[in-house]
CSV table of C-alpha atoms in Angstrom, one decimal:
chain,number,residue,atom,x,y,z
A,11,MET,CA,113.3,200.4,136.6
A,12,LYS,CA,116.0,202.1,138.5
A,13,ASN,CA,117.1,199.9,141.4
A,14,TYR,CA,118.3,196.5,140.2
A,15,SER,CA,121.1,196.0,142.8
A,16,TYR,CA,119.7,192.7,143.9
A,17,LEU,CA,118.9,191.6,140.4
A,18,LEU,CA,122.6,191.6,139.6
A,19,ILE,CA,123.3,188.9,142.1
A,20,PHE,CA,120.9,186.5,140.5
A,21,ILE,CA,121.7,187.3,136.9
A,22,TRP,CA,125.2,185.9,137.5
A,23,ALA,CA,123.8,182.8,139.1
A,24,ILE,CA,121.2,182.1,136.5
A,25,LEU,CA,122.6,183.3,133.2
A,26,ILE,CA,126.0,181.5,133.1
A,27,THR,CA,124.3,178.8,131.0
A,28,TYR,CA,121.4,180.8,129.7
A,29,PRO,CA,121.1,181.2,125.9
A,30,THR,CA,121.3,184.5,124.1
A,31,PHE,CA,117.8,185.9,123.4
A,32,ALA,CA,117.0,186.0,119.7
A,33,GLN,CA,114.9,188.8,118.4
A,34,ASP,CA,112.9,189.9,115.4
A,35,PHE,CA,112.2,193.6,116.0
A,36,ASN,CA,112.8,194.9,112.5
A,37,VAL,CA,114.2,198.4,113.3
A,38,VAL,CA,114.9,200.3,110.2
A,39,LYS,CA,115.6,203.9,109.3
A,40,CYS,CA,112.9,206.2,110.5
A,41,ASN,CA,113.8,208.8,107.8
A,42,ASP,CA,114.9,211.5,110.2
A,43,SER,CA,117.5,213.4,108.2
A,44,LYS,CA,117.8,216.6,110.3
A,45,PRO,CA,121.3,217.8,110.2
A,46,VAL,CA,123.3,218.5,113.4
A,47,PRO,CA,122.7,222.2,114.2
A,48,ILE,CA,125.6,224.5,113.3
A,49,HIS,CA,126.2,225.6,116.8
A,50,PRO,CA,129.4,225.2,118.8
A,51,LYS,CA,127.7,223.5,121.8
A,52,ALA,CA,125.7,221.1,119.5
A,53,LEU,CA,128.8,220.3,117.5
A,54,ALA,CA,130.8,219.6,120.7
A,55,LEU,CA,128.1,217.5,122.1
A,56,GLN,CA,128.0,215.4,118.9
A,57,LYS,CA,131.7,214.7,119.2
A,58,ALA,CA,131.2,213.6,122.7
A,59,LEU,CA,128.4,211.3,121.8
A,60,ASP,CA,130.5,209.8,119.1
A,61,LYS,CA,133.2,209.1,121.7
A,62,LEU,CA,130.5,207.3,123.8
A,63,THR,CA,129.6,204.9,121.0
A,64,ALA,CA,133.3,204.4,120.1
A,65,VAL,CA,133.9,202.7,123.5
A,66,GLY,CA,131.2,200.2,123.0
A,67,ILE,CA,127.8,201.8,123.7
A,68,PRO,CA,125.7,200.5,120.7
A,69,GLY,CA,123.7,203.7,120.3
A,70,VAL,CA,122.8,207.0,122.1
A,71,VAL,CA,120.2,209.7,121.5
A,72,ALA,CA,120.2,213.0,123.2
A,73,ALA,CA,118.1,216.2,123.4
A,74,ILE,CA,119.1,219.5,124.9
A,75,TYR,CA,116.8,222.6,125.4
A,76,GLU,CA,118.5,225.9,126.1
A,77,GLU,CA,117.5,229.5,125.4
A,78,GLY,CA,114.6,228.6,123.2
A,79,ASN,CA,116.5,226.0,121.1
A,80,LEU,CA,115.9,222.3,121.2
A,81,TRP,CA,118.6,220.2,119.7
A,82,THR,CA,118.3,216.4,119.1
A,83,LEU,CA,121.4,214.4,118.3
A,84,SER,CA,122.4,210.8,118.0
A,85,SER,CA,125.3,208.5,117.5
A,86,GLY,CA,125.9,204.8,116.9
A,87,LEU,CA,123.3,202.1,116.1
A,88,ALA,CA,119.7,201.6,117.0
A,89,LYS,CA,120.3,198.0,115.8
A,90,ILE,CA,123.6,196.3,115.5
A,91,GLU,CA,122.1,193.6,113.3
A,92,GLY,CA,121.7,195.3,109.9
A,93,GLN,CA,123.8,198.3,111.1
A,94,VAL,CA,120.8,200.6,111.5
A,95,PRO,CA,121.9,204.1,112.6
A,96,MET,CA,120.5,205.6,115.7
A,97,GLN,CA,118.4,208.6,114.9
A,98,PRO,CA,116.6,211.2,117.0
A,99,CYS,CA,113.2,209.9,115.7
A,100,HIS,CA,113.9,206.4,117.3
A,101,LEU,CA,111.9,205.4,120.3
A,102,VAL,CA,113.9,204.6,123.4
A,103,TYR,CA,113.1,203.0,126.7
A,104,THR,CA,112.9,205.5,129.6
A,105,GLN,CA,112.7,202.9,132.3
A,106,SER,CA,112.2,204.5,135.8
A,107,ILE,CA,111.6,208.0,134.3
A,108,ALA,CA,108.1,206.6,134.0
A,109,LYS,CA,107.7,207.2,137.7
A,110,SER,CA,107.6,211.0,137.0
A,111,TYR,CA,104.7,210.5,134.7
A,112,MET,CA,102.9,208.3,137.2
A,113,ALA,CA,103.5,210.8,140.0
A,114,VAL,CA,102.0,213.6,137.8
A,115,THR,CA,98.9,211.3,137.2
A,116,ILE,CA,98.4,210.9,141.0
A,117,VAL,CA,99.0,214.6,141.7
A,118,GLN,CA,96.5,215.6,139.0
A,119,LEU,CA,93.9,213.3,140.6
A,120,ALA,CA,94.6,214.9,144.0
A,121,GLU,CA,94.0,218.3,142.4
A,122,LYS,CA,90.6,216.9,141.2
A,123,GLU,CA,90.0,215.8,144.9
A,124,LYS,CA,89.8,212.2,143.7
A,125,ILE,CA,92.5,211.2,146.1
A,126,ASP,CA,94.1,212.5,149.3
A,127,LEU,CA,97.9,212.4,149.2
A,128,ASP,CA,97.9,212.1,153.0
A,129,GLY,CA,95.2,209.5,153.0
A,130,LYS,CA,95.9,205.8,153.8
A,131,ILE,CA,96.6,203.6,150.8
A,132,SER,CA,94.1,201.1,152.4
A,133,ASP,CA,91.3,203.5,151.4
A,134,TYR,CA,92.2,203.1,147.7
A,135,LEU,CA,93.5,199.6,147.0
A,136,PRO,CA,91.3,196.6,146.1
A,137,LYS,CA,90.7,194.0,148.8
A,138,GLU,CA,92.9,191.3,147.0
A,139,ILE,CA,95.9,193.7,147.3
A,140,LEU,CA,95.2,194.8,150.8
A,141,ALA,CA,95.1,191.1,151.9
A,142,MET,CA,98.8,190.9,150.9
A,143,LEU,CA,99.8,194.2,152.7
A,144,PRO,CA,99.5,193.8,156.4
A,145,ASN,CA,100.7,197.3,157.1
A,146,ALA,CA,98.6,199.1,154.5
A,147,ASP,CA,96.7,201.2,157.1
A,148,ARG,CA,100.0,202.7,158.2
A,149,LEU,CA,101.0,203.9,154.8
A,150,THR,CA,99.9,207.1,153.0
A,151,VAL,CA,99.8,207.8,149.3
A,152,LYS,CA,102.5,210.4,149.7
A,153,MET,CA,104.8,207.7,151.3
A,154,LEU,CA,104.6,205.7,148.1
A,155,LEU,CA,105.3,208.8,146.0
A,156,ASN,CA,108.5,209.8,147.9
A,157,HIS,CA,109.7,206.3,148.7
A,158,THR,CA,109.3,206.5,152.5
A,159,SER,CA,106.9,203.7,152.9
A,160,GLY,CA,109.3,201.0,154.0
A,161,LEU,CA,107.7,198.4,151.8
A,162,PRO,CA,110.0,195.6,150.6
A,163,GLU,CA,111.3,195.7,147.0
A,164,TYR,CA,109.6,193.2,144.7
A,165,ASN,CA,112.5,192.9,142.3
A,166,SER,CA,114.9,191.9,145.1
A,167,GLN,CA,113.0,188.7,145.6
A,168,PRO,CA,114.9,185.7,144.3
A,169,THR,CA,111.8,183.9,143.1
A,170,TYR,CA,110.8,187.0,141.0
A,171,VAL,CA,114.3,187.4,139.5
A,172,THR,CA,114.4,183.6,138.7
A,173,ARG,CA,111.0,183.6,137.1
A,174,LEU,CA,111.7,186.8,135.0
A,175,LEU,CA,115.0,185.4,133.6
A,176,GLN,CA,113.8,181.9,132.9
A,177,ASN,CA,110.6,183.1,131.1
A,178,PRO,CA,111.8,186.0,128.9
A,179,GLU,CA,108.6,186.2,126.9
A,180,ARG,CA,106.1,185.9,129.8
A,181,ILE,CA,104.1,189.0,130.6
A,182,PHE,CA,103.6,189.7,134.3
A,183,GLN,CA,100.4,191.2,135.8
A,184,PRO,CA,100.7,194.0,138.4
A,185,VAL,CA,99.2,191.9,141.1
A,186,GLU,CA,102.0,189.3,140.6
A,187,TYR,CA,104.6,191.9,141.7
A,188,ILE,CA,102.8,192.4,144.9
A,189,GLN,CA,102.5,188.7,145.5
A,190,TYR,CA,106.3,188.5,145.8
A,191,ILE,CA,106.2,190.7,148.9
A,192,ALA,CA,102.9,189.4,150.3
A,193,GLY,CA,102.8,189.3,154.1
A,194,LYS,CA,106.3,190.7,154.5
A,195,GLU,CA,107.0,193.1,157.3
A,196,LEU,CA,108.1,196.7,156.5
A,197,ASP,CA,111.8,197.3,156.1
A,198,PHE,CA,111.7,200.5,158.3
A,199,GLU,CA,109.2,202.7,160.1
A,200,PRO,CA,106.9,204.4,157.6
A,201,GLY,CA,108.0,208.0,156.9
A,202,SER,CA,111.2,207.7,158.9
A,203,ARG,CA,113.6,207.7,155.9
A,204,TYR,CA,113.9,207.4,152.1
A,205,SER,CA,114.6,204.1,150.3
A,206,TYR,CA,113.9,203.8,146.6
A,207,ARG,CA,111.4,200.9,145.9
A,208,ASN,CA,109.7,200.1,142.6
A,209,THR,CA,107.0,198.4,144.6
A,210,ASN,CA,105.7,201.8,145.7
A,211,TYR,CA,104.9,202.8,142.1
A,212,VAL,CA,103.2,199.6,141.2
A,213,LEU,CA,100.8,200.2,144.0
A,214,LEU,CA,100.3,203.8,142.8
A,215,ALA,CA,99.3,202.4,139.4
A,216,LEU,CA,96.8,200.1,141.0
A,217,ILE,CA,95.4,203.0,143.0
A,218,ALA,CA,95.0,205.1,139.9
A,219,ASP,CA,93.3,202.3,138.1
A,220,GLY,CA,90.8,202.1,140.9
A,221,ILE,CA,90.0,205.8,140.6
A,222,THR,CA,90.1,206.2,136.8
A,223,GLY,CA,89.2,202.7,135.5
A,224,ASP,CA,92.3,202.8,133.3
A,225,HIS,CA,95.2,204.9,134.5
A,226,GLY,CA,97.0,204.3,131.2
A,227,LYS,CA,94.2,205.9,129.2
A,228,TYR,CA,94.0,208.7,131.7
A,229,MET,CA,97.8,209.4,131.3
A,230,GLU,CA,97.4,209.5,127.6
A,231,GLU,CA,94.6,212.0,127.7
A,232,HIS,CA,95.9,214.2,130.5
A,233,ILE,CA,99.6,214.2,129.9
A,234,PHE,CA,100.5,212.9,126.4
A,235,GLU,CA,97.6,214.7,124.5
A,236,LYS,CA,97.8,217.8,126.7
A,237,LEU,CA,101.4,218.3,125.7
A,238,GLY,CA,101.0,217.1,122.1
A,239,LEU,CA,103.2,214.1,122.7
A,240,LYS,CA,102.4,211.9,119.6
A,241,ASN,CA,105.4,209.6,120.0
A,242,THR,CA,105.2,208.7,123.6
A,243,TYR,CA,103.7,205.3,124.6
A,244,TYR,CA,102.8,203.7,127.9
A,245,LYS,CA,101.9,200.1,128.8
A,246,ILE,CA,103.6,199.1,125.5
A,247,LYS,CA,102.5,196.1,123.5
A,248,GLN,CA,104.9,193.2,123.6
A,249,GLY,CA,106.8,192.7,120.4
A,250,ASP,CA,105.4,195.8,118.7
A,251,SER,CA,108.1,197.6,116.8
A,252,TYR,CA,106.1,200.8,116.7
A,253,GLY,CA,106.5,201.4,113.0
A,254,ASP,CA,110.0,200.0,113.1
A,255,ARG,CA,111.1,202.9,115.3
A,256,LEU,CA,111.7,201.0,118.6
A,257,VAL,CA,115.4,200.4,119.3
A,258,ASN,CA,116.9,197.1,120.1
A,259,GLY,CA,118.2,196.5,123.6
A,260,TYR,CA,121.7,195.0,124.4
A,261,TRP,CA,123.6,194.0,127.5
A,262,ASP,CA,127.0,192.8,128.6
A,263,ARG,CA,125.7,189.8,130.6
A,264,TYR,CA,129.1,188.4,131.5
A,265,SER,CA,130.7,191.8,132.2
A,266,ASN,CA,133.5,191.1,129.8
A,267,GLY,CA,132.8,193.9,127.3
A,268,ILE,CA,131.0,191.7,124.8
A,269,VAL,CA,127.6,193.1,123.9
A,270,GLU,CA,124.7,190.7,123.2
A,271,ASN,CA,121.1,191.2,122.0
A,272,ALA,CA,118.6,191.1,124.9
A,273,SER,CA,115.7,192.7,123.0
A,274,VAL,CA,113.1,190.1,123.8
A,275,LEU,CA,113.7,190.1,127.5
A,276,GLN,CA,114.0,193.9,127.5
A,277,ASN,CA,110.8,194.4,125.6
A,278,THR,CA,108.8,191.9,127.6
A,279,ASN,CA,110.0,193.2,130.9
A,280,VAL,CA,109.0,196.8,130.1
A,281,ALA,CA,105.7,195.7,128.5
A,282,SER,CA,104.9,194.0,131.9
A,283,MET,CA,105.5,197.1,134.0
A,284,VAL,CA,103.1,199.7,135.2
A,285,GLY,CA,103.8,202.8,137.4
A,286,ASP,CA,107.4,202.0,138.0
A,287,ASP,CA,108.3,201.7,134.3
A,288,GLY,CA,106.7,201.1,130.9
A,289,ILE,CA,107.2,204.2,128.8
A,290,ILE,CA,109.0,204.6,125.4
A,291,THR,CA,109.4,207.9,123.7
A,292,THR,CA,111.7,210.1,121.6
A,293,ALA,CA,114.4,212.3,123.1
A,294,GLU,CA,112.6,215.4,122.1
A,295,GLU,CA,109.3,214.3,123.7
A,296,ALA,CA,111.0,213.4,126.9
A,297,ILE,CA,112.3,217.0,127.1
A,298,LEU,CA,108.8,218.3,126.3
A,299,PHE,CA,107.3,216.3,129.1
A,300,LEU,CA,109.7,217.6,131.8
A,301,LYS,CA,109.6,221.1,130.4
A,302,GLY,CA,105.8,221.0,130.4
A,303,LEU,CA,105.8,219.9,134.0
A,304,MET,CA,108.2,222.5,135.2
A,305,GLU,CA,106.3,225.3,133.4
A,306,GLY,CA,103.0,224.4,135.1
A,307,LYS,CA,101.3,222.9,132.1
A,308,LEU,CA,100.4,219.7,133.9
A,309,VAL,CA,99.9,220.6,137.5
A,310,SER,CA,99.5,223.8,139.5
A,311,ASN,CA,102.4,225.8,140.9
A,312,GLU,CA,101.3,224.7,144.3
A,313,SER,CA,101.3,221.0,143.4
A,314,LEU,CA,104.7,221.4,141.6
A,315,THR,CA,106.1,222.9,144.8
A,316,LEU,CA,104.8,219.9,146.7
A,317,MET,CA,106.5,217.6,144.2
A,318,LYS,CA,109.7,219.3,144.9
A,319,GLU,CA,109.5,218.9,148.7
A,320,TRP,CA,112.6,216.7,149.0
A,321,VAL,CA,113.1,213.9,151.5
A,322,LEU,CA,116.5,214.4,153.1
A,323,ASP,CA,119.2,211.8,153.7
A,324,LYS,CA,121.0,211.3,157.0
A,325,ASN,CA,123.4,214.2,156.1
A,326,GLY,CA,120.5,216.5,155.4
A,327,ASP,CA,121.0,216.5,151.6
A,328,PRO,CA,117.8,216.5,149.4
A,329,GLN,CA,117.1,213.1,147.7
A,330,TYR,CA,113.6,212.7,146.3
A,331,GLY,CA,110.3,214.4,146.1
A,332,LEU,CA,107.1,213.1,144.5
A,333,GLY,CA,108.2,211.3,141.4
A,334,LEU,CA,111.3,213.5,141.0
A,335,ASP,CA,114.8,213.1,142.3
A,336,TYR,CA,117.2,215.8,143.2
A,337,THR,CA,120.8,215.4,142.2
A,338,ALA,CA,123.8,217.3,140.8
A,339,PHE,CA,126.0,217.0,137.7
A,340,LEU,CA,129.4,218.7,138.0
A,341,ARG,CA,128.0,220.3,141.2
A,342,GLU,CA,125.1,221.8,139.3
A,343,PRO,CA,121.7,221.1,140.9
A,344,ALA,CA,119.3,219.1,138.7
A,345,ILE,CA,115.7,217.9,139.0
A,346,GLY,CA,114.3,215.0,137.1
A,347,HIS,CA,114.7,211.2,137.0
A,348,SER,CA,117.0,208.5,135.7
A,349,GLY,CA,116.3,205.0,134.6
A,350,GLY,CA,118.2,201.7,134.1
A,351,GLY,CA,117.2,198.3,132.8
A,352,LEU,CA,118.3,195.1,131.2
A,353,GLY,CA,118.8,196.7,127.8
A,354,SER,CA,118.8,200.4,128.2
A,355,GLY,CA,119.6,203.4,130.4
A,356,SER,CA,118.3,207.0,130.4
A,357,GLN,CA,118.5,210.4,132.1
A,358,LEU,CA,116.1,213.3,132.0
A,359,TYR,CA,116.9,216.4,134.0
A,360,TYR,CA,116.3,220.1,134.4
A,361,PHE,CA,119.0,222.5,135.7
A,362,PRO,CA,117.0,225.3,137.2
A,363,GLU,CA,120.0,227.6,137.8
A,364,LYS,CA,120.9,227.4,134.1
A,365,GLU,CA,117.4,226.8,132.7
A,366,ILE,CA,118.7,223.8,130.6
A,367,TYR,CA,116.9,220.5,130.0
A,368,MET,CA,118.8,217.4,128.9
A,369,PHE,CA,117.8,213.9,128.0
A,370,PHE,CA,120.1,210.9,127.2
A,371,GLY,CA,119.1,207.4,126.2
A,372,ILE,CA,121.3,204.4,125.4
A,373,ASN,CA,120.4,200.9,124.3
A,374,LEU,CA,122.8,199.2,126.5
A,375,GLY,CA,121.7,197.7,129.8
A,376,THR,CA,122.9,199.4,132.9
A,377,VAL,CA,122.2,196.6,135.4
A,378,THR,CA,125.2,194.5,134.8
A,379,ASP,CA,128.7,195.8,135.3
A,380,SER,CA,130.8,196.3,132.2
A,381,PRO,CA,134.2,197.7,131.2
A,382,ILE,CA,132.2,199.6,128.6
A,383,HIS,CA,130.4,201.5,131.4
A,384,GLN,CA,133.7,202.3,133.0
A,385,GLU,CA,135.0,203.9,129.9
A,386,ALA,CA,131.7,205.6,129.2
A,387,GLU,CA,131.6,207.2,132.7
A,388,LYS,CA,134.7,209.2,131.8
A,389,ILE,CA,133.0,210.5,128.6
A,390,LEU,CA,129.8,211.3,130.5
A,391,GLU,CA,131.7,213.9,132.5
A,392,GLU,CA,132.8,215.5,129.3
A,393,ILE,CA,129.2,215.4,128.0
A,394,TYR,CA,127.8,217.1,131.1
A,395,GLY,CA,130.5,219.7,130.9
A,396,VAL,CA,129.4,220.5,127.3
A,397,VAL,CA,125.7,220.7,128.3
A,398,LEU,CA,126.4,222.9,131.2
A,399,GLY,CA,129.1,225.1,129.5
A,400,LYS,CA,131.8,224.1,132.0
């Protein structure tokens, strides 16, 4: 999940007296003993990653693809308890990067003429969902994909946030997320502007289920298997350690620089999500997904061009396409997605002018403010500089 701005407000109110979440995810070494490549950029990046964990980030894993070389590096701990080193073979949470995978699924279905991107969502959603969305006949599938629908955000609803935090082991069903916005008016005129909403992608998952019967299985067959991704999982199983390779998640819940284990809440939250979140993977396979997409292995060139039709902000700057965002690092244009959650954070981007791909994943939550993040931001600038050769 990417936009947790409202969630922060309620975390403070609810968690002042909330107990630390215990966990029993037995993460151990995954026996990846690959040495750091003897290359100046890889060595410089390793030093920068070590700085990141030195300021309090428990663990970080990274992958960089450039000029035919794919480097995977790591630093810190996958699990503080037991001092388990973070390794490139560990599985990390991608959070909202899952939206890119969901968008590819919808675009593929459009290529098969199973769905019309300009069609109304009321043509594809089940009656029980439509009964909660009074404006469904005004919204198109494309508006969900590029966040121009105007639908309210389910994770900004106080009742949802309260229930989530007070029931850390409870799995939510997709329909429940929509229930939190049932009957609510649109926040703005459909198609008039961009505003990032996780709600959009939950609805896309429900639409895809209606077409495929099981969009998760479809995604596995038409994305994971097509690209040979054997360590990428969607709709994860609650409490599964995936062969002891899934990292623990941590957070600074009081924003005082003290890291606590939030693995149960993190894992359950991601296990509940569809469309807007729900994928775990390795750093290498995250790169292979985005690279495969950009090289036309998942959708046609025409469809990829459509995915890169950016919604502009009020200043005329590009913001978001279909499951892809447009941003810049050190003034270098980048296409991809980022993700943040209760116990992790991630970035997956392609720099078209330099033909470089990068992925970073940390096991510290990004939805609560922390002095750790403030120090890490300075080091991230250094990391981007190394990646981009600046």
